Short mmCIF file of C-alpha atoms in Angstrom, two decimals:
data_model
loop_
_atom_site.label_atom_id
_atom_site.label_comp_id
_atom_site.label_asym_id
_atom_site.label_seq_id
_atom_site.Cartn_x
_atom_site.Cartn_y
_atom_site.Cartn_z
CA MET S 705 47.49 -208.19 141.81
CA VAL S 706 47.97 -210.33 138.65
CA GLU S 707 49.67 -213.69 139.25
CA ASN S 708 50.86 -214.19 135.69
CA ALA S 709 52.53 -210.76 135.29
CA VAL S 710 56.15 -210.73 134.13
CA VAL S 711 58.54 -209.54 136.87
CA VAL S 712 61.08 -206.92 135.76
CA PRO S 713 64.01 -206.98 138.20
CA GLU S 714 66.96 -204.59 138.15
CA ILE S 715 69.24 -205.56 135.28
CA VAL S 716 72.80 -206.48 136.25
CA HIS S 717 75.11 -207.17 133.31
CA GLN S 718 77.45 -210.17 133.80
CA PRO S 719 78.69 -210.88 130.30
CA GLU S 720 80.39 -214.23 131.01
CA GLU S 721 77.89 -215.75 133.44
CA LYS S 722 74.41 -217.00 132.47
CA ILE S 723 71.94 -217.41 135.31
CA PRO S 724 69.32 -220.13 134.69
CA ALA S 725 65.81 -218.94 133.88
CA LYS S 726 63.57 -218.65 136.92
CA ALA S 727 59.83 -219.46 136.76
CA VAL S 728 57.51 -216.76 137.99
CA GLY S 729 53.90 -217.98 138.04
CA ASN S 730 53.28 -219.14 134.46
CA SER S 731 55.88 -216.72 133.03
CA VAL S 732 59.64 -216.95 132.93
CA ASP S 733 62.13 -214.30 134.08
CA VAL S 734 64.73 -214.19 131.29
CA SER S 735 66.74 -211.17 132.44
CA ASN S 736 70.50 -211.59 132.98
CA ASN S 737 70.71 -213.29 129.63
CA LYS S 738 73.56 -212.40 127.31
CA MET S 739 70.98 -210.86 124.98
CA ASP S 740 69.08 -208.73 127.53
CA LYS S 741 65.75 -207.43 126.25
CA PRO S 742 65.14 -203.68 126.63
CA ILE S 743 62.86 -202.59 129.47
CA SER S 744 60.26 -201.44 126.94
CA TYR S 745 60.03 -205.02 125.69
CA GLU S 746 59.48 -206.24 129.25
CA ILE S 747 56.68 -203.72 129.81
CA GLN S 748 55.04 -204.75 126.56
CA SER S 749 55.27 -208.42 127.55
CA LYS S 750 53.73 -207.60 130.92
CA ALA S 751 50.80 -205.87 129.21
CA SER S 752 50.38 -208.85 126.87
CA ALA S 753 50.30 -211.26 129.81
CA ILE S 754 47.60 -209.21 131.52
CA SER S 755 45.61 -208.95 128.31
CA SER S 756 45.92 -212.72 127.79
CA ASP S 757 44.61 -213.42 131.29
CA GLU S 758 41.69 -211.06 130.78
CA ASN S 759 40.83 -212.78 127.51
CA LYS S 760 40.87 -216.18 129.22
CA ILE S 761 38.54 -214.91 131.94
CA SER S 762 36.29 -213.29 129.34
CA ARG S 763 36.09 -216.52 127.32
CA THR S 764 35.29 -218.54 130.45
CA LEU S 765 32.50 -216.16 131.49
CA ALA S 766 31.10 -216.10 127.97
CA SER S 767 31.06 -219.91 127.87
CA ALA S 768 29.32 -220.09 131.25
CA ASN S 769 26.74 -217.56 130.08
CA VAL S 770 25.98 -219.55 126.92
CA GLN S 771 25.52 -222.71 128.99
CA LYS S 772 23.19 -220.85 131.35
CA GLN S 773 21.03 -219.68 128.45
CA SER S 774 21.00 -222.99 126.59
CA ALA S 775 17.51 -224.29 125.87
CA VAL S 776 16.19 -227.26 127.78
CA ILE S 777 14.10 -230.01 126.22
CA LEU S 778 11.64 -231.53 128.67
CA THR S 779 10.38 -234.88 127.43
CA ALA S 780 7.52 -236.79 129.05
CA ASN S 781 5.70 -240.05 128.36
CA ALA S 782 2.01 -240.91 128.56
CA THR S 783 0.19 -241.50 131.83
CA GLN S 784 -3.30 -242.83 132.47
CA ALA S 785 -6.03 -240.17 132.60
CA LYS S 786 -9.71 -239.85 133.35
CA ALA S 787 -11.63 -240.32 130.11
CA LEU S 788 -12.65 -237.07 128.45
CA PRO S 789 -16.40 -236.38 128.39
CA SER S 790 -18.20 -236.66 125.08
CA LEU S 791 -18.74 -233.35 123.32
CA GLY S 792 -22.33 -234.48 122.69
CA GLY S 793 -24.45 -233.63 119.68
CA ASP S 794 -25.32 -235.51 116.52
CA GLY S 795 -23.25 -235.68 113.38
CA CYS S 796 -19.87 -234.02 112.93
CA GLU S 797 -18.38 -230.95 111.33
CA SER S 798 -14.80 -229.88 110.84
CA PHE S 799 -12.77 -227.94 113.40
CA PRO S 800 -12.50 -228.28 117.19
CA GLU S 801 -14.10 -226.31 119.97
CA CYS S 802 -11.75 -223.69 121.42
CA ARG S 803 -12.07 -221.90 124.78
CA VAL S 804 -9.91 -219.35 126.53
CA TYR S 805 -9.66 -218.66 130.26
CA TYR S 806 -7.78 -216.50 132.71
CA VAL S 807 -6.43 -218.24 135.83
CA ASN S 808 -4.04 -217.16 138.56
CA SER S 809 -1.00 -219.00 137.21
CA ILE S 810 1.32 -217.63 139.92
CA ASN S 811 -0.24 -219.93 142.51
CA THR S 812 -1.68 -222.54 140.17
CA ASP S 813 -0.08 -224.96 137.72
CA LEU S 814 -1.67 -226.91 134.92
CA LYS S 815 -1.55 -230.22 136.79
CA GLU S 816 -3.76 -228.81 139.56
CA ILE S 817 -6.48 -227.36 137.35
CA TYR S 818 -6.50 -229.78 134.41
CA ASP S 819 -9.43 -231.85 135.63
CA LYS S 820 -11.40 -228.70 136.55
CA PHE S 821 -11.63 -227.17 133.06
CA ASP S 822 -15.20 -228.29 132.50
CA SER S 823 -16.35 -226.43 135.63
CA LEU S 824 -14.58 -223.15 134.75
CA SER S 825 -16.31 -220.25 133.01
CA SER S 826 -14.61 -219.44 129.71
CA LEU S 827 -14.00 -215.89 128.55
CA ALA S 828 -14.68 -216.88 124.94
CA ALA S 829 -15.77 -220.06 123.12
CA PHE S 830 -15.79 -220.69 119.37
CA TYR S 831 -14.95 -223.22 116.67
CA ASP S 832 -11.32 -222.77 115.69
CA LYS S 833 -11.23 -222.67 111.89
CA ASP S 834 -7.50 -222.05 111.54
CA GLY S 835 -6.56 -224.58 108.91
CA THR S 836 -2.80 -224.44 109.40
CA LYS S 837 -1.82 -224.29 113.10
CA PHE S 838 -2.82 -224.16 116.75
CA ASN S 839 -2.43 -220.43 117.21
CA LEU S 840 -2.25 -219.09 120.79
CA GLN S 841 -3.26 -215.60 119.71
CA LYS S 842 -6.88 -215.85 118.66
CA SER S 843 -8.50 -213.12 116.60
CA MET S 844 -11.93 -214.26 117.83
CA VAL S 845 -11.15 -213.08 121.36
CA ASP S 846 -12.02 -209.49 122.24
CA LYS S 847 -8.88 -207.34 122.18
CA ASN S 848 -9.61 -206.03 125.67
CA THR S 849 -9.78 -209.55 127.12
CA GLU S 850 -6.74 -211.06 128.82
CA TYR S 851 -6.32 -214.83 128.81
CA ASN S 852 -3.49 -217.17 129.73
CA LEU S 853 -5.12 -220.58 129.26
CA ILE S 854 -6.37 -222.00 125.97
CA VAL S 855 -8.05 -225.38 125.41
CA TRP S 856 -8.87 -227.17 122.16
CA ASP S 857 -11.43 -230.02 122.27
CA GLY S 858 -12.24 -232.17 119.28
CA TYR S 859 -12.27 -235.57 117.65
CA ILE S 860 -9.73 -237.19 115.36
CA ASN S 861 -11.02 -239.67 112.80
CA ILE S 862 -9.08 -242.96 112.71
CA LYS S 863 -9.50 -245.27 109.70
CA LYS S 864 -7.50 -248.26 110.98
CA ALA S 865 -7.68 -249.70 114.51
CA SER S 866 -4.14 -250.00 115.88
CA VAL S 867 -1.66 -248.54 118.35
CA TYR S 868 -0.66 -245.02 117.33
CA THR S 869 2.18 -242.79 118.52
CA PHE S 870 1.36 -239.13 119.11
CA LEU S 871 4.18 -236.59 119.41
CA LEU S 872 3.69 -233.11 120.88
CA ALA S 873 6.27 -230.32 120.71
CA TRP S 874 5.98 -226.72 121.84
CA VAL S 875 8.63 -224.04 122.43
CA ILE S 876 7.72 -221.71 125.31
CA PRO S 877 7.49 -218.17 123.84
CA PHE S 878 8.83 -214.91 125.27
CA SER S 879 6.65 -211.96 126.08
CA ASN S 880 7.49 -208.60 124.53
CA GLU S 881 9.22 -207.51 127.74
CA HIS S 882 10.62 -210.55 129.55
CA ALA S 883 10.73 -214.33 129.80
CA THR S 884 7.57 -216.20 130.72
CA GLU S 885 6.62 -219.66 131.93
CA GLY S 886 4.47 -222.27 130.24
CA SER S 887 2.93 -225.75 130.56
CA THR S 888 1.08 -228.01 128.17
CA VAL S 889 -1.11 -231.12 128.18
CA LEU S 890 -2.07 -233.39 125.30
CA GLN S 891 -4.72 -236.02 125.99
CA VAL S 892 -6.06 -238.60 123.54
CA ASN S 893 -8.87 -240.86 124.82
CA ASP S 894 -7.76 -241.99 128.28
CA LYS S 895 -4.04 -241.16 128.12
CA LYS S 896 -2.33 -237.82 128.61
CA VAL S 897 1.10 -236.27 128.72
CA LEU S 898 1.72 -233.19 130.87
CA ILE S 899 4.90 -231.13 130.58
CA GLY S 900 6.02 -228.09 132.53
CA PRO S 901 6.10 -225.61 133.96
CA THR S 902 9.27 -224.49 132.23
CA TYR S 903 10.66 -221.20 130.93
CA SER S 904 10.85 -219.25 127.66
CA GLY S 905 13.01 -220.82 124.98
CA ASN S 906 12.63 -224.32 126.41
CA THR S 907 10.89 -227.07 124.50
CA CYS S 908 8.03 -229.16 125.86
CA GLN S 909 8.05 -232.54 124.15
CA GLY S 910 5.68 -235.41 124.90
CA ILE S 911 4.95 -238.82 123.46
CA LEU S 912 1.82 -240.99 123.69
CA ASP S 913 1.31 -244.58 122.55
CA ILE S 914 -2.43 -245.21 122.36
CA ASP S 915 -4.66 -248.07 121.20
CA MET S 916 -7.11 -246.33 118.87
CA LYS S 917 -10.47 -247.56 117.62
CA VAL S 918 -11.93 -246.96 114.17
CA GLY S 919 -13.93 -243.75 113.99
CA LEU S 920 -13.87 -240.67 116.19
CA ASN S 921 -11.44 -240.48 119.11
CA ARG S 922 -11.35 -237.63 121.65
CA LEU S 923 -8.41 -235.24 121.69
CA ARG S 924 -7.66 -232.27 123.97
CA LEU S 925 -4.76 -229.82 123.84
CA CYS S 926 -4.17 -227.31 126.65
CA ILE S 927 -1.67 -224.49 126.97
CA LEU S 928 -1.09 -222.41 130.11
CA THR S 929 1.27 -219.41 130.28
CA ARG S 930 2.21 -217.06 133.09
CA ASP S 931 1.53 -213.97 130.96
CA ASN S 932 -1.36 -212.78 128.81
CA MET S 933 -1.12 -214.78 125.56
CA SER S 934 -1.90 -211.76 123.41
CA LEU S 935 1.44 -210.25 124.54
CA LEU S 936 3.53 -213.29 123.70
CA LYS S 937 5.66 -213.71 120.62
CA PRO S 938 4.17 -216.11 118.02
CA SER S 939 4.33 -219.74 119.13
CA THR S 940 2.78 -222.86 117.61
CA PRO S 941 2.27 -226.19 119.40
CA VAL S 942 2.75 -229.03 116.92
CA ILE S 943 1.00 -232.43 117.16
CA ARG S 944 2.01 -235.33 114.91
CA TYR S 945 0.93 -238.96 114.83
CA LYS S 946 1.51 -242.25 112.99
CA LEU S 947 1.15 -246.01 113.45
CA LYS S 948 3.49 -247.11 116.23
CA ASN S 949 6.99 -247.93 114.91
CA ALA S 950 5.86 -247.48 111.31
CA VAL S 951 8.64 -246.48 108.95
CA GLY S 952 7.83 -243.10 107.47
CA ASP S 953 6.93 -239.57 108.38
CA TYR S 954 4.47 -238.47 111.01
CA ARG S 955 1.25 -236.79 109.89
CA GLU S 956 0.66 -233.38 111.40
CA ILE S 957 -2.64 -232.55 113.09
CA THR S 958 -4.11 -229.06 112.70
CA PRO S 959 -7.52 -227.71 113.71
CA ALA S 960 -8.67 -228.56 110.19
CA ASN S 961 -8.06 -232.28 110.93
CA LEU S 962 -10.30 -232.28 114.01
CA TYR S 963 -14.10 -232.42 114.32
CA HIS S 964 -16.81 -231.24 116.67
CA LYS S 965 -20.30 -232.66 117.22
CA ILE S 966 -23.17 -230.60 115.85
CA MET S 967 -25.14 -229.05 118.68
CA GLU S 968 -28.50 -227.31 118.51
CA GLU S 969 -28.48 -224.57 121.11
CA ASP S 970 -31.74 -223.00 122.16
CA TRP S 971 -31.32 -220.21 124.73
#
């Protein structure tokens, strides 16, 4: 039953007497007027009222659906962290170390396993020579290997000792079939920011204020997803930094801006 439908009573003609209009729901019964509308007009008005109500309901549902699908921005600040171990070696070369892993992310989140990375066995390890971005889909990994955790370890060279602000942003990607879940950690020296888990389309955003020394400073970036990263749509974590409260643009960090220590491996 539609509350706002126009009621069409039996028409009784009383030429000299005008009966006041009577409210029916949000509509008005205007029969018994001197200028009676034909029944066809009443039926058309009734259909219009129903159509109007349906449109209102449709607009309300559409608005609710848009709100439900709106992206969320999760922002986190720095917390104290255990100092990262030295990468060892003598001298430095460009590009960071990169390792990929597969963990059971259904029962494990990044917070629980972050301090255990150095005891895990990686599926692949290499120097990431991508000069433009931190790419989750690595061509160096065997195509038959599934991985859902990727870790970059390197050094950033600082020319001026001061407090620097680091800003991390990453939009959780979709898989080819459905939404996924993701978490990220950025650590510089002894401070880290951990964000997530959160779902596809949402943005992880973190900020670090760190007192940096001149020379090489340790940096680690970790990404964990629920699904195999090779099946995800392209997604690029972005790291920027600058002197704290300095007026001007951030400088973006890419693998080409990071360094690794030269190691002589004999095995």
